[in-house]
């Protein structure tokens, strides 16, 4: 049956950093490689906070695979890193540059449209040499099986394709990982959700306000009571002539607090701390959102099945190491190791071994150890149980605890900068909200300042995005319209809000047989394809067809 | 598999580009000349044939030397080489003498093309005659209103879907022996279901984008003499069509008499009602 299909030695699905790295290594090893990207351009579907790391201990780095990456595809090196503990208008700032620089060869801010499309050009040139190449506007929609074995991929736009290896680098909402049973969309605890605004600011204004030269940049993190009780934090990164400002929250916490992600972003944008930086220059050019896997919980230790190898977000390889978030670097390492594993297996004439080889390399090269640190497992076993957390919280907020914070102010800054400790931080309210709030209350200084602008409302944020809507062919179907099953999407979806009719999800009063009840309704047109609703609501979730849906210009 | 695509330069009728004089006549001098928009589909059909079966795509046009830009535009879609049939003797031709000239041009190309492809009628003349007449001159089977097509190289046949408009639109599948003449419909859409075809398409597009930078290097110009054409059968002398006059279509008046009425002014609103009342019956 599969004999008539086109065949490539390797098919790589997705042209983000994981897919690009895999393809680069495969091509280098003369493996005939086809790369399929569903966006109109690589990067047009991709969003990240905007910091990419090159770790000293990593087996691969992006500039190792793509020379000139830093000169041509990234924005600015991050030379200073600060964490702001916030309680109301009191702020205590820690300099955590040491933690940021631990094991760091370099770290740059990036905008994904520019970065990924730059890499994709190189990937196409390299893979074309092998008889393959990179195609955009093609959505891989599932795995091709023969007698139950994975033998290739099926696509919306192309006839099925067989391959000796399929490397799924199709992102956080990987349809292939789910098709293979390597990922699911069940537990909100396993995910973060990030939203971001890119603000255009002239280069000279950035230089002056952030005290940076052309070849310098700065990262600021924010935590505390800025976001009420929602667990998470905010960030601000300097690009060449723009700022990436965003917030990242635990999805379960967003759901529990019924928080509106865009409002949390607004409370960061308008905080007094940011007033001087943004004064007269609030020119928001793009609003975006993304679901982020928590590798501590979902990084698959065995991310392969048959001929399918998953890399990057598709394999849950996103490390939240205390305040430091590392995703793209691990995707690069994993993608390259997957490519390397297949090339070696092919050389030994045993391509079936590629998956097992890849798994071993992830472990041996230390990638898996960073994604699922053992220290965290011990700490979380103790720290995430309710009573321990509430005890820790009440001690911290008591007089005794506050005294401790005062006495150990300098020590705390050092503790925050400890790479080992930061990997062990449990995901409770304590490190995100309580501790930073207490730190700021006890040690912080008042900041005065007032935002001289109103953040854009959700309607204009959606209105300013580019969409090519697949009319009559919605990519998400709501399976259960009851409030219990799907109501959380009304606020958790970053392009929906209560009492807002222009978003994806709405709660509507429906009259049936004389009684009234609330039902959830869905319009996929404004969808930014983050995948939040796939986790918090009862949906049948797919990506739009190739080239359709949202198109990010910044990413 | 060699294809020749016929194209024509037409006034750019897009808003902001086109100019009309006071009498509503087109101002040729003030309106840029562009490739006939429908010819894009003919080029897509030729490119699809090249992607799937190899060969070359030549683009041919009859017109003044200024038509080089039209051919340049065609090359930006896709062309391996360009032919311009240009001579004072060819000027003011109707569709019949144009067809004679084009068929002579096609026959002069070294290798006989398997496919000659034209777009569906031009934006200025709108006759839809040149394609079929050229096919008649070349003595080729013609398939018009083509919305998709595939070639069977072994059988040397063309299988095409045609959009037949009538009381009910129908899609008709027809087969024709090669060499043949094809007129694409504006609904034509190429189909690439294999990755290798999309990769080749991507490569060919990159090549033509590079080639268009120096399109003159790929351009051949032929005069009437070069085509060995009798001046009596081409241009104005060879045109049986006589245009006795051109009447502009009267435009709806763009200015109407209007009176501003304040909706809060009861008296004024009453006047409006009284004026409208007699019309309410629908008479």
Coordinates of C-alpha atoms in Angstrom, one line a residue, chain A residues 6 8 34 124 134-135 156-159, chain B residues 192-199 202-203:
Chain A
X6 CA 7.0 9.4 -2.0
X8 CA 12.5 10.5 2.1
X34 CA 12.5 16.9 3.9
X124 CA 16.6 24.7 2.9
X134 CA 12.2 22.8 3.3
X135 CA 8.5 23.5 2.4
X156 CA -3.4 18.2 4.5
X157 CA -1.7 19.5 1.3
X158 CA 0.4 16.5 0.2
X159 CA -0.1 12.8 -0.5
Chain B
X192 CA 1.1 20.0 -6.3
X193 CA 0.4 17.0 -4.1
X194 CA 4.0 15.7 -4.0
X195 CA 6.8 17.2 -1.9
X196 CA 9.3 16.7 -4.8
X197 CA 7.0 18.9 -7.0
X198 CA 6.8 21.6 -4.4
X199 CA 10.5 21.6 -4.0
X202 CA 10.3 26.5 -5.1
X203 CA 13.6 26.1 -7.0

